Every structure is written in C-alpha cells, then in structure tokens.
PDB file of C-alpha atoms in Angstrom:
ATOM      1  CA  UNK A   1       0.000   0.000   0.000  1.00 51.00           C
ATOM      2  CA  UNK A   2       1.374   3.417  -0.995  1.00 50.00           C
ATOM      3  CA  UNK A   3       1.690   6.272   1.490  1.00 51.00           C
ATOM      4  CA  UNK A   4      -1.171   8.064  -0.251  1.00 50.00           C
ATOM      5  CA  UNK A   5      -3.407   5.009   0.020  1.00 59.00           C
ATOM      6  CA  UNK A   6      -2.479   4.643   3.691  1.00 57.00           C
ATOM      7  CA  UNK A   7      -3.381   8.260   4.404  1.00 62.00           C
ATOM      8  CA  UNK A   8      -6.822   7.644   2.954  1.00 75.00           C
ATOM      9  CA  UNK A   9      -7.331   5.361   5.956  1.00 89.00           C
ATOM     10  CA  UNK A  10      -6.530   8.028   8.524  1.00 94.00           C
ATOM     11  CA  UNK A  11      -9.202   9.332  10.888  1.00 96.00           C
ATOM     12  CA  UNK A  12      -9.448  11.925  13.634  1.00 96.00           C
ATOM     13  CA  UNK A  13     -11.026  12.071  17.073  1.00 96.00           C
ATOM     14  CA  UNK A  14     -10.838  15.605  18.356  1.00 93.00           C
ATOM     15  CA  UNK A  15      -7.339  16.894  17.586  1.00 93.00           C
ATOM     16  CA  UNK A  16      -5.738  13.427  17.564  1.00 96.00           C
ATOM     17  CA  UNK A  17      -5.049  11.576  14.310  1.00 95.00           C
ATOM     18  CA  UNK A  18      -4.975   7.803  13.888  1.00 96.00           C
ATOM     19  CA  UNK A  19      -4.400   5.305  11.112  1.00 95.00           C
ATOM     20  CA  UNK A  20      -6.986   2.560  10.793  1.00 95.00           C
ATOM     21  CA  UNK A  21      -5.852  -1.022  10.918  1.00 94.00           C
ATOM     22  CA  UNK A  22      -6.556  -3.127   7.793  1.00 93.00           C
ATOM     23  CA  UNK A  23      -9.916  -4.884   7.590  1.00 96.00           C
ATOM     24  CA  UNK A  24     -10.536  -8.433   6.514  1.00 96.00           C
ATOM     25  CA  UNK A  25     -12.766  -8.784   3.438  1.00 97.00           C
ATOM     26  CA  UNK A  26     -16.365  -8.743   4.675  1.00 98.00           C
ATOM     27  CA  UNK A  27     -19.586  -6.740   4.737  1.00 97.00           C
ATOM     28  CA  UNK A  28     -19.553  -4.565   7.873  1.00 98.00           C
ATOM     29  CA  UNK A  29     -22.945  -3.335   9.142  1.00 96.00           C
ATOM     30  CA  UNK A  30     -21.986  -0.113  10.924  1.00 97.00           C
ATOM     31  CA  UNK A  31     -24.384   1.716  13.248  1.00 96.00           C
ATOM     32  CA  UNK A  32     -24.226   5.500  13.034  1.00 96.00           C
ATOM     33  CA  UNK A  33     -25.477   8.198  15.460  1.00 96.00           C
ATOM     34  CA  UNK A  34     -29.218   8.867  15.609  1.00 94.00           C
ATOM     35  CA  UNK A  35     -28.706  12.601  16.093  1.00 92.00           C
ATOM     36  CA  UNK A  36     -25.624  13.442  18.146  1.00 95.00           C
ATOM     37  CA  UNK A  37     -22.495  12.790  16.069  1.00 96.00           C
ATOM     38  CA  UNK A  38     -20.528  12.294  19.285  1.00 95.00           C
ATOM     39  CA  UNK A  39     -22.294   8.973  19.792  1.00 97.00           C
ATOM     40  CA  UNK A  40     -20.285   7.264  17.039  1.00 97.00           C
ATOM     41  CA  UNK A  41     -18.236   4.386  18.478  1.00 97.00           C
ATOM     42  CA  UNK A  42     -14.462   4.247  18.087  1.00 97.00           C
ATOM     43  CA  UNK A  43     -14.742   0.821  16.444  1.00 97.00           C
ATOM     44  CA  UNK A  44     -17.302   2.207  13.997  1.00 98.00           C
ATOM     45  CA  UNK A  45     -15.061   5.158  13.120  1.00 98.00           C
ATOM     46  CA  UNK A  46     -12.067   2.914  12.492  1.00 98.00           C
ATOM     47  CA  UNK A  47     -14.166   0.540  10.395  1.00 98.00           C
ATOM     48  CA  UNK A  48     -15.328   3.376   8.149  1.00 98.00           C
ATOM     49  CA  UNK A  49     -11.774   4.678   7.801  1.00 97.00           C
ATOM     50  CA  UNK A  50     -10.397   1.256   6.905  1.00 97.00           C
ATOM     51  CA  UNK A  51     -13.108  -0.034   4.572  1.00 97.00           C
ATOM     52  CA  UNK A  52     -12.372  -0.184   0.859  1.00 97.00           C
ATOM     53  CA  UNK A  53     -15.941   0.943   0.104  1.00 97.00           C
ATOM     54  CA  UNK A  54     -18.437   2.870   2.239  1.00 97.00           C
ATOM     55  CA  UNK A  55     -21.984   2.205   1.025  1.00 96.00           C
ATOM     56  CA  UNK A  56     -24.533   4.671   2.342  1.00 94.00           C
ATOM     57  CA  UNK A  57     -28.161   5.711   2.030  1.00 91.00           C
ATOM     58  CA  UNK A  58     -27.541   9.402   1.233  1.00 93.00           C
ATOM     59  CA  UNK A  59     -24.026  10.556   0.378  1.00 95.00           C
ATOM     60  CA  UNK A  60     -24.745  14.129   1.546  1.00 96.00           C
ATOM     61  CA  UNK A  61     -25.840  13.009   5.007  1.00 95.00           C
ATOM     62  CA  UNK A  62     -22.964  10.553   5.353  1.00 96.00           C
ATOM     63  CA  UNK A  63     -20.429  13.162   4.246  1.00 97.00           C
ATOM     64  CA  UNK A  64     -21.244  15.208   7.373  1.00 97.00           C
ATOM     65  CA  UNK A  65     -20.423  12.209   9.594  1.00 97.00           C
ATOM     66  CA  UNK A  66     -17.251  11.318   7.680  1.00 97.00           C
ATOM     67  CA  UNK A  67     -15.994  14.905   7.799  1.00 97.00           C
ATOM     68  CA  UNK A  68     -16.555  15.009  11.564  1.00 97.00           C
ATOM     69  CA  UNK A  69     -13.990  12.223  11.952  1.00 97.00           C
ATOM     70  CA  UNK A  70     -11.583  13.234   9.191  1.00 96.00           C
ATOM     71  CA  UNK A  71     -12.442  10.319   6.899  1.00 96.00           C
ATOM     72  CA  UNK A  72     -11.699  11.349   3.332  1.00 92.00           C
ATOM     73  CA  UNK A  73     -13.062   8.320   1.492  1.00 89.00           C
ATOM     74  CA  UNK A  74     -15.856   9.091  -0.964  1.00 92.00           C
ATOM     75  CA  UNK A  75     -19.076   7.239  -0.034  1.00 95.00           C
ATOM     76  CA  UNK A  76     -20.949   5.091  -2.565  1.00 95.00           C
ATOM     77  CA  UNK A  77     -24.729   5.489  -2.791  1.00 94.00           C
ATOM     78  CA  UNK A  78     -26.792   2.382  -2.051  1.00 93.00           C
ATOM     79  CA  UNK A  79     -30.524   2.920  -1.453  1.00 89.00           C
ATOM     80  CA  UNK A  80     -33.934   1.561  -2.420  1.00 85.00           C
ATOM     81  CA  UNK A  81     -33.967   3.402  -5.747  1.00 88.00           C
ATOM     82  CA  UNK A  82     -30.656   2.040  -7.068  1.00 90.00           C
ATOM     83  CA  UNK A  83     -30.373  -1.277  -5.189  1.00 89.00           C
ATOM     84  CA  UNK A  84     -30.952  -3.353  -8.337  1.00 90.00           C
ATOM     85  CA  UNK A  85     -27.837  -1.860  -9.943  1.00 93.00           C
ATOM     86  CA  UNK A  86     -25.681  -0.960  -6.945  1.00 93.00           C
ATOM     87  CA  UNK A  87     -26.247  -4.191  -5.011  1.00 93.00           C
ATOM     88  CA  UNK A  88     -24.608  -6.556  -7.541  1.00 95.00           C
ATOM     89  CA  UNK A  89     -21.621  -4.202  -7.821  1.00 96.00           C
ATOM     90  CA  UNK A  90     -21.116  -4.316  -4.069  1.00 97.00           C
ATOM     91  CA  UNK A  91     -21.424  -8.117  -4.020  1.00 97.00           C
ATOM     92  CA  UNK A  92     -18.871  -8.345  -6.848  1.00 97.00           C
ATOM     93  CA  UNK A  93     -16.472  -6.150  -4.881  1.00 97.00           C
ATOM     94  CA  UNK A  94     -16.909  -8.325  -1.795  1.00 97.00           C
ATOM     95  CA  UNK A  95     -16.260 -11.489  -3.796  1.00 97.00           C
ATOM     96  CA  UNK A  96     -13.139  -9.825  -5.197  1.00 98.00           C
ATOM     97  CA  UNK A  97     -11.779  -9.501  -1.651  1.00 97.00           C
ATOM     98  CA  UNK A  98     -12.816  -5.956  -0.824  1.00 97.00           C
ATOM     99  CA  UNK A  99     -14.188  -4.767   2.528  1.00 98.00           C
ATOM    100  CA  UNK A 100     -17.515  -2.918   2.396  1.00 97.00           C
ATOM    101  CA  UNK A 101     -18.981  -0.852   5.242  1.00 97.00           C
ATOM    102  CA  UNK A 102     -22.749  -0.319   5.024  1.00 97.00           C
ATOM    103  CA  UNK A 103     -24.235   2.666   6.873  1.00 95.00           C
ATOM    104  CA  UNK A 104     -27.620   4.378   6.954  1.00 92.00           C
ATOM    105  CA  UNK A 105     -28.502   8.032   7.525  1.00 92.00           C
ATOM    106  CA  UNK A 106     -29.038   7.329  11.227  1.00 91.00           C
ATOM    107  CA  UNK A 107     -28.938   4.266  13.448  1.00 90.00           C
ATOM    108  CA  UNK A 108     -28.337   0.672  12.416  1.00 87.00           C
ATOM    109  CA  UNK A 109     -28.682  -0.333   8.752  1.00 85.00           C
ATOM    110  CA  UNK A 110     -31.501  -2.786   7.925  1.00 78.00           C
ATOM    111  CA  UNK A 111     -33.706  -1.618  10.847  1.00 69.00           C
ATOM    112  CA  UNK A 112     -36.594   0.179   9.098  1.00 61.00           C
ATOM    113  CA  UNK A 113     -33.999   1.018   6.464  1.00 65.00           C
ATOM    114  CA  UNK A 114     -33.598   0.351   2.701  1.00 60.00           C
ATOM    115  CA  UNK A 115     -30.305  -1.518   3.176  1.00 69.00           C
ATOM    116  CA  UNK A 116     -32.153  -4.703   4.097  1.00 78.00           C
ATOM    117  CA  UNK A 117     -31.605  -6.430   0.743  1.00 86.00           C
ATOM    118  CA  UNK A 118     -27.826  -6.406   0.797  1.00 92.00           C
ATOM    119  CA  UNK A 119     -27.175  -8.705   3.753  1.00 92.00           C
ATOM    120  CA  UNK A 120     -29.268 -11.657   2.454  1.00 92.00           C
ATOM    121  CA  UNK A 121     -27.592 -11.268  -0.948  1.00 93.00           C
ATOM    122  CA  UNK A 122     -24.152 -11.209   0.663  1.00 95.00           C
ATOM    123  CA  UNK A 123     -24.827 -14.252   2.811  1.00 95.00           C
ATOM    124  CA  UNK A 124     -26.226 -16.130  -0.195  1.00 95.00           C
ATOM    125  CA  UNK A 125     -22.957 -15.388  -1.998  1.00 96.00           C
ATOM    126  CA  UNK A 126     -20.948 -16.764   0.939  1.00 97.00           C
ATOM    127  CA  UNK A 127     -19.718 -13.376   2.152  1.00 97.00           C
ATOM    128  CA  UNK A 128     -18.978 -12.868   5.845  1.00 97.00           C
ATOM    129  CA  UNK A 129     -21.206 -10.281   7.540  1.00 96.00           C
ATOM    130  CA  UNK A 130     -19.876  -8.407  10.595  1.00 97.00           C
ATOM    131  CA  UNK A 131     -22.117  -6.260  12.843  1.00 96.00           C
ATOM    132  CA  UNK A 132     -20.603  -3.065  14.300  1.00 97.00           C
ATOM    133  CA  UNK A 133     -23.202  -2.011  16.906  1.00 96.00           C
ATOM    134  CA  UNK A 134     -23.870   1.479  18.171  1.00 95.00           C
ATOM    135  CA  UNK A 135     -26.622   4.006  18.802  1.00 93.00           C
ATOM    136  CA  UNK A 136     -30.203   2.725  18.758  1.00 93.00           C
ATOM    137  CA  UNK A 137     -33.313   4.898  18.940  1.00 94.00           C
ATOM    138  CA  UNK A 138     -35.330   1.824  19.934  1.00 95.00           C
ATOM    139  CA  UNK A 139     -33.217   1.101  23.002  1.00 95.00           C
ATOM    140  CA  UNK A 140     -32.776   4.781  23.855  1.00 96.00           C
ATOM    141  CA  UNK A 141     -36.542   5.329  23.886  1.00 97.00           C
ATOM    142  CA  UNK A 142     -37.243   2.055  25.655  1.00 96.00           C
ATOM    143  CA  UNK A 143     -34.867   2.740  28.531  1.00 95.00           C
ATOM    144  CA  UNK A 144     -35.762   6.418  28.962  1.00 96.00           C
ATOM    145  CA  UNK A 145     -39.530   5.835  28.849  1.00 97.00           C
ATOM    146  CA  UNK A 146     -39.595   3.912  32.120  1.00 95.00           C
ATOM    147  CA  UNK A 147     -42.052   1.432  30.576  1.00 96.00           C
ATOM    148  CA  UNK A 148     -39.837  -1.589  29.913  1.00 93.00           C
ATOM    149  CA  UNK A 149     -40.403  -4.690  32.056  1.00 86.00           C
ATOM    150  CA  UNK A 150     -39.391  -8.144  30.850  1.00 86.00           C
ATOM    151  CA  UNK A 151     -39.795  -8.122  27.060  1.00 90.00           C
ATOM    152  CA  UNK A 152     -40.376  -5.718  24.186  1.00 93.00           C
ATOM    153  CA  UNK A 153     -41.668  -5.947  20.628  1.00 93.00           C
ATOM    154  CA  UNK A 154     -40.398  -3.612  17.914  1.00 93.00           C
ATOM    155  CA  UNK A 155     -43.145  -3.046  15.332  1.00 93.00           C
ATOM    156  CA  UNK A 156     -41.374  -0.546  13.073  1.00 91.00           C
ATOM    157  CA  UNK A 157     -43.577   1.891  11.158  1.00 92.00           C
ATOM    158  CA  UNK A 158     -47.351   1.464  11.160  1.00 94.00           C
ATOM    159  CA  UNK A 159     -49.361   1.794   7.954  1.00 93.00           C
ATOM    160  CA  UNK A 160     -50.333   5.277   6.794  1.00 92.00           C
ATOM    161  CA  UNK A 161     -53.849   3.900   6.173  1.00 92.00           C
ATOM    162  CA  UNK A 162     -56.023   4.070   9.277  1.00 92.00           C
ATOM    163  CA  UNK A 163     -57.792   0.748   8.719  1.00 91.00           C
ATOM    164  CA  UNK A 164     -54.553  -1.205   8.387  1.00 91.00           C
ATOM    165  CA  UNK A 165     -52.975   0.760  11.220  1.00 93.00           C
ATOM    166  CA  UNK A 166     -55.813  -0.045  13.619  1.00 93.00           C
ATOM    167  CA  UNK A 167     -55.804  -3.678  12.527  1.00 91.00           C
ATOM    168  CA  UNK A 168     -52.124  -3.943  13.432  1.00 92.00           C
ATOM    169  CA  UNK A 169     -52.745  -2.285  16.792  1.00 94.00           C
ATOM    170  CA  UNK A 170     -55.607  -4.704  17.485  1.00 90.00           C
ATOM    171  CA  UNK A 171     -53.238  -7.551  16.704  1.00 87.00           C
ATOM    172  CA  UNK A 172     -50.697  -6.263  19.226  1.00 91.00           C
ATOM    173  CA  UNK A 173     -52.846  -4.871  22.036  1.00 88.00           C
ATOM    174  CA  UNK A 174     -52.872  -8.051  24.155  1.00 85.00           C
ATOM    175  CA  UNK A 175     -49.208  -8.926  23.603  1.00 86.00           C
ATOM    176  CA  UNK A 176     -47.432  -9.294  26.957  1.00 85.00           C
ATOM    177  CA  UNK A 177     -44.566  -6.972  26.048  1.00 91.00           C
ATOM    178  CA  UNK A 178     -43.675  -3.306  25.817  1.00 95.00           C
ATOM    179  CA  UNK A 179     -44.389  -2.120  22.268  1.00 97.00           C
ATOM    180  CA  UNK A 180     -42.064   0.183  20.334  1.00 97.00           C
ATOM    181  CA  UNK A 181     -43.054   1.965  17.112  1.00 97.00           C
ATOM    182  CA  UNK A 182     -41.402   4.400  14.722  1.00 95.00           C
ATOM    183  CA  UNK A 183     -43.682   7.155  13.460  1.00 94.00           C
ATOM    184  CA  UNK A 184     -43.342  10.207  11.244  1.00 91.00           C
ATOM    185  CA  UNK A 185     -44.046  13.543  12.939  1.00 90.00           C
ATOM    186  CA  UNK A 186     -46.958  14.354  10.625  1.00 89.00           C
ATOM    187  CA  UNK A 187     -48.793  11.131  11.591  1.00 91.00           C
ATOM    188  CA  UNK A 188     -47.899  10.887  15.281  1.00 93.00           C
ATOM    189  CA  UNK A 189     -51.014  12.715  16.507  1.00 93.00           C
ATOM    190  CA  UNK A 190     -53.445  10.557  14.513  1.00 94.00           C
ATOM    191  CA  UNK A 191     -51.595   7.399  15.532  1.00 96.00           C
ATOM    192  CA  UNK A 192     -51.862   8.372  19.206  1.00 96.00           C
ATOM    193  CA  UNK A 193     -55.616   8.916  18.733  1.00 96.00           C
ATOM    194  CA  UNK A 194     -55.934   5.410  17.251  1.00 96.00           C
ATOM    195  CA  UNK A 195     -53.925   3.980  20.143  1.00 97.00           C
ATOM    196  CA  UNK A 196     -56.320   5.569  22.643  1.00 96.00           C
ATOM    197  CA  UNK A 197     -59.215   3.814  20.886  1.00 95.00           C
ATOM    198  CA  UNK A 198     -57.504   0.414  20.573  1.00 94.00           C
ATOM    199  CA  UNK A 199     -55.300   0.190  23.688  1.00 95.00           C
ATOM    200  CA  UNK A 200     -57.546   2.191  26.005  1.00 94.00           C
ATOM    201  CA  UNK A 201     -57.105   5.691  27.465  1.00 95.00           C
ATOM    202  CA  UNK A 202     -55.278   4.677  30.657  1.00 94.00           C
ATOM    203  CA  UNK A 203     -52.488   2.565  29.199  1.00 96.00           C
ATOM    204  CA  UNK A 204     -49.122   4.187  29.843  1.00 97.00           C
ATOM    205  CA  UNK A 205     -47.209   5.420  26.812  1.00 98.00           C
ATOM    206  CA  UNK A 206     -44.220   7.565  25.937  1.00 98.00           C
ATOM    207  CA  UNK A 207     -43.534   9.858  22.997  1.00 97.00           C
ATOM    208  CA  UNK A 208     -39.829  10.330  22.342  1.00 96.00           C
ATOM    209  CA  UNK A 209     -38.685  12.830  19.723  1.00 94.00           C
ATOM    210  CA  UNK A 210     -35.335  14.261  18.587  1.00 93.00           C
ATOM    211  CA  UNK A 211     -33.491  11.666  20.679  1.00 95.00           C
ATOM    212  CA  UNK A 212     -29.877  12.655  21.506  1.00 95.00           C
ATOM    213  CA  UNK A 213     -30.385  16.084  19.870  1.00 93.00           C
ATOM    214  CA  UNK A 214     -30.607  19.558  21.410  1.00 91.00           C
ATOM    215  CA  UNK A 215     -34.411  19.544  21.661  1.00 90.00           C
ATOM    216  CA  UNK A 216     -34.786  15.962  22.857  1.00 94.00           C
ATOM    217  CA  UNK A 217     -38.249  15.377  24.339  1.00 93.00           C
ATOM    218  CA  UNK A 218     -39.453  12.333  26.283  1.00 96.00           C
ATOM    219  CA  UNK A 219     -42.995  12.516  27.647  1.00 96.00           C
ATOM    220  CA  UNK A 220     -44.597   9.585  29.484  1.00 97.00           C
ATOM    221  CA  UNK A 221     -48.308   9.752  30.319  1.00 97.00           C
ATOM    222  CA  UNK A 222     -51.507   7.703  30.068  1.00 97.00           C
ATOM    223  CA  UNK A 223     -52.428   7.479  26.382  1.00 97.00           C
ATOM    224  CA  UNK A 224     -55.404   9.829  26.675  1.00 96.00           C
ATOM    225  CA  UNK A 225     -53.240  12.548  28.232  1.00 96.00           C
ATOM    226  CA  UNK A 226     -50.368  11.936  25.825  1.00 96.00           C
ATOM    227  CA  UNK A 227     -52.705  12.251  22.822  1.00 95.00           C
ATOM    228  CA  UNK A 228     -54.117  15.490  24.246  1.00 94.00           C
ATOM    229  CA  UNK A 229     -50.605  16.822  24.916  1.00 91.00           C
ATOM    230  CA  UNK A 230     -49.653  16.402  21.259  1.00 89.00           C
ATOM    231  CA  UNK A 231     -53.057  16.996  19.665  1.00 84.00           C
ATOM    232  CA  UNK A 232     -52.454  18.819  16.401  1.00 68.00           C
ATOM    233  CA  UNK A 233     -49.686  17.764  14.027  1.00 53.00           C
ATOM    234  CA  UNK A 234     -48.018  21.187  14.228  1.00 57.00           C
ATOM    235  CA  UNK A 235     -47.005  20.395  17.822  1.00 60.00           C
ATOM    236  CA  UNK A 236     -44.659  17.570  16.801  1.00 70.00           C
ATOM    237  CA  UNK A 237     -41.264  18.047  15.167  1.00 72.00           C
ATOM    238  CA  UNK A 238     -38.508  15.549  14.432  1.00 77.00           C
ATOM    239  CA  UNK A 239     -38.480  11.774  14.185  1.00 84.00           C
ATOM    240  CA  UNK A 240     -40.718  10.057  16.729  1.00 95.00           C
ATOM    241  CA  UNK A 241     -40.505   6.824  18.711  1.00 97.00           C
ATOM    242  CA  UNK A 242     -43.656   5.700  20.525  1.00 98.00           C
ATOM    243  CA  UNK A 243     -43.358   3.307  23.471  1.00 98.00           C
ATOM    244  CA  UNK A 244     -46.476   1.581  24.845  1.00 98.00           C
ATOM    245  CA  UNK A 245     -46.518  -0.223  28.201  1.00 97.00           C
ATOM    246  CA  UNK A 246     -47.518  -3.878  28.280  1.00 93.00           C
ATOM    247  CA  UNK A 247     -51.209  -4.415  29.147  1.00 90.00           C
ATOM    248  CA  UNK A 248     -52.381  -5.169  32.698  1.00 83.00           C
ATOM    249  CA  UNK A 249     -52.181  -8.831  33.654  1.00 70.00           C
ATOM    250  CA  UNK A 250     -55.887  -9.433  33.113  1.00 57.00           C
ATOM    251  CA  UNK A 251     -55.707  -8.070  29.563  1.00 58.00           C
ATOM    252  CA  UNK A 252     -52.868 -10.198  28.212  1.00 54.00           C
ATOM    253  CA  UNK A 253     -55.099 -12.848  26.665  1.00 57.00           C
ATOM    254  CA  UNK A 254     -58.365 -12.154  24.800  1.00 56.00           C
ATOM    255  CA  UNK A 255     -61.041 -13.925  26.865  1.00 58.00           C
ATOM    256  CA  UNK A 256     -64.540 -13.111  25.638  1.00 72.00           C
ATOM    257  CA  UNK A 257     -66.030 -14.193  22.321  1.00 79.00           C
ATOM    258  CA  UNK A 258     -66.145 -10.556  21.267  1.00 77.00           C
ATOM    259  CA  UNK A 259     -62.413 -10.222  22.025  1.00 75.00           C
ATOM    260  CA  UNK A 260     -61.696 -13.340  19.977  1.00 83.00           C
ATOM    261  CA  UNK A 261     -63.773 -12.073  17.056  1.00 84.00           C
ATOM    262  CA  UNK A 262     -61.997  -8.700  17.119  1.00 79.00           C
ATOM    263  CA  UNK A 263     -58.616 -10.405  17.110  1.00 81.00           C
ATOM    264  CA  UNK A 264     -59.580 -12.714  14.230  1.00 85.00           C
ATOM    265  CA  UNK A 265     -60.862  -9.819  12.129  1.00 82.00           C
ATOM    266  CA  UNK A 266     -57.671  -7.852  12.720  1.00 79.00           C
ATOM    267  CA  UNK A 267     -55.422 -10.789  11.858  1.00 82.00           C
ATOM    268  CA  UNK A 268     -57.424 -11.726   8.750  1.00 84.00           C
ATOM    269  CA  UNK A 269     -56.755  -8.292   7.254  1.00 78.00           C
ATOM    270  CA  UNK A 270     -53.054  -9.125   7.044  1.00 76.00           C
ATOM    271  CA  UNK A 271     -52.918 -12.905   6.498  1.00 83.00           C
ATOM    272  CA  UNK A 272     -54.827 -15.888   5.149  1.00 88.00           C
ATOM    273  CA  UNK A 273     -57.639 -17.410   7.259  1.00 89.00           C
ATOM    274  CA  UNK A 274     -55.487 -20.430   8.122  1.00 91.00           C
ATOM    275  CA  UNK A 275     -52.542 -18.295   9.236  1.00 89.00           C
ATOM    276  CA  UNK A 276     -54.852 -15.912  11.115  1.00 86.00           C
ATOM    277  CA  UNK A 277     -56.391 -18.835  12.982  1.00 88.00           C
ATOM    278  CA  UNK A 278     -52.943 -20.210  13.803  1.00 89.00           C
ATOM    279  CA  UNK A 279     -51.717 -16.868  15.143  1.00 83.00           C
ATOM    280  CA  UNK A 280     -54.916 -16.399  17.162  1.00 83.00           C
ATOM    281  CA  UNK A 281     -54.490 -19.895  18.564  1.00 84.00           C
ATOM    282  CA  UNK A 282     -50.952 -19.064  19.662  1.00 78.00           C
ATOM    283  CA  UNK A 283     -52.131 -15.852  21.330  1.00 75.00           C
ATOM    284  CA  UNK A 284     -55.219 -17.246  23.059  1.00 76.00           C
ATOM    285  CA  UNK A 285     -54.547 -20.924  23.630  1.00 77.00           C
ATOM    286  CA  UNK A 286     -57.751 -21.920  21.839  1.00 85.00           C
ATOM    287  CA  UNK A 287     -57.698 -24.726  19.239  1.00 89.00           C
ATOM    288  CA  UNK A 288     -56.732 -23.591  15.751  1.00 90.00           C
ATOM    289  CA  UNK A 289     -59.511 -25.586  14.098  1.00 90.00           C
ATOM    290  CA  UNK A 290     -62.164 -23.948  16.274  1.00 90.00           C
ATOM    291  CA  UNK A 291     -60.837 -20.480  15.489  1.00 90.00           C
ATOM    292  CA  UNK A 292     -60.583 -21.259  11.770  1.00 90.00           C
ATOM    293  CA  UNK A 293     -64.233 -22.308  11.635  1.00 90.00           C
ATOM    294  CA  UNK A 294     -65.201 -19.247  13.648  1.00 90.00           C
ATOM    295  CA  UNK A 295     -63.385 -16.988  11.171  1.00 89.00           C
ATOM    296  CA  UNK A 296     -65.016 -18.679   8.173  1.00 89.00           C
ATOM    297  CA  UNK A 297     -68.437 -18.223   9.765  1.00 88.00           C
ATOM    298  CA  UNK A 298     -67.704 -14.539  10.315  1.00 83.00           C
ATOM    299  CA  UNK A 299     -66.767 -14.090   6.652  1.00 71.00           C
TER     300      UNK A 299
END
C-alpha cells in the first residue's frame, strides 16, 4: 500500500489523528449516530476509515459524519432506488476480496432502512457479515420511557392507512410486552388517537422525539393525556418513537367471544384465514380448528 493510500485510511477524534488497521474482506454493518455525532463508536469510526468501500443511504448526510472524523473516502450510494444496480456491484467487490462498510442516515442499517436487501444477498454469496453495533433509537426510547419490564416488541412503522394501522394495533394490544413503534411527525397525533381507541385511554405510553439532539423530548403519560398533549400535528417536530406499556395482567389474553372475534378480524386483514387462525391460537390458547371455523363463519 502506498503512502497516499495509507493516508486515505486516517481518521481523527478531536485533535488526535490515527491510522486505521486493515480490515478483513467482509460486509460490515456499521451503526451510526441517531442525532448526536458524538455517539459514534471508536470501532465504527475505524471501520469506516479502513473499509475499501463505504456504502450509504444518502451521500450528503454521510459526508457530514465522515468529515466530523476526518475520513476522506468518498461514499458510494446504495438505497432503495438504485439497489438493483448498486447491489450486484457491491457483491462483486466483496467477492473480489474488498471490505464494504454499510451505513444508513441514522442508526443501524436494515432496521426500518432500505439496506435490508444487501445482507441476504451477501450471505447467499458466501460473504462474511460483521455487525458493528452502536446508537439505537429503539433502546434509547425504551430505557428512557420507564415502561420496559421483561420483554419488548419492535413493530417498526405502522401503515399510513387508518384501517390497516388499527388492525395492526388490534393484533398487538394483548401482547405481553412493551411495544415500540417508529412514526413520522406528521402522523404521530393521529396514531396516538388510534392507540387511545384500541389500547384504552389509561395505558401508559411515551412519545420520544429528537433523541440525543438539542431539543430531545421524552414525555410519558396515560395514552389519553399523551394524545391530548400532542393533539395537532403542528405540535410535533422531528423523528418520533412511541413506546407503549404492556397491558395489565388481566388483559394479556383475549377472553370473551367478542375479544376473539376482534382479534380474528384484525389478523385476517393481514394474512390468510389459516394463518390468522394459527396466530390467534398461539395468542389465546384456543384450538386452531375452532378459530378457523369461527373466522369462516364470520366471513
């Protein structure tokens, strides 16, 4: 490696300069900060400095992060709109012995992120995949909300269509776990209103916005009060994480026939009758065959 090539692998932390150690050929899934650039891990910085190729969601956003740590390498765009062309090129580079670091605009690639196609393709091609963990808005919101107990379920983004959104909430309302959702700021108010209707007004919930940034906000209240606090979409700015407490013990399992029917209807909107009956059976303990016949009779 020439001196010029070696310098391309330099990075900075504060006023100190370092040279990254060589990387083995592999696909490195590198978590990036969710707002505060100071949250980047040292291992993540060195991985980006050492990688032969940095594949990113938006080169303009990633350039800000790379400049913060003195990484001069030019990032390569890989996103949902060019994945059909860019993906095979990245796989070819990996098979040729190159190291590729995959990053998203914020957080961990593949988690509610367009980079999700690359890892299965790499593994199918026999390429080693290495996770480089870091900042997580899911875990930040979960821990700061005060609502986590024994288990949590990450549901990602809900549908923008109210019917499908409510159906998903109905499917999850009796799950014995803290629920975590991503939501856009312009839909957060309407989603909270739906949650009041489906989960009930007294269930504890937390709205977390602008996590790790200057105007970070974490508000935990009963759902009815939380929805009232943020009623009106103009009140909410920045990316939002919603955390919902697990239901009271006596609400974990649907018990009445009406509860069962509501669950079956919600599940049948997203899956076949047989799969809906199987999922309802798992959630309620009732026989799958009985629930399948009940669903057919409802239809």
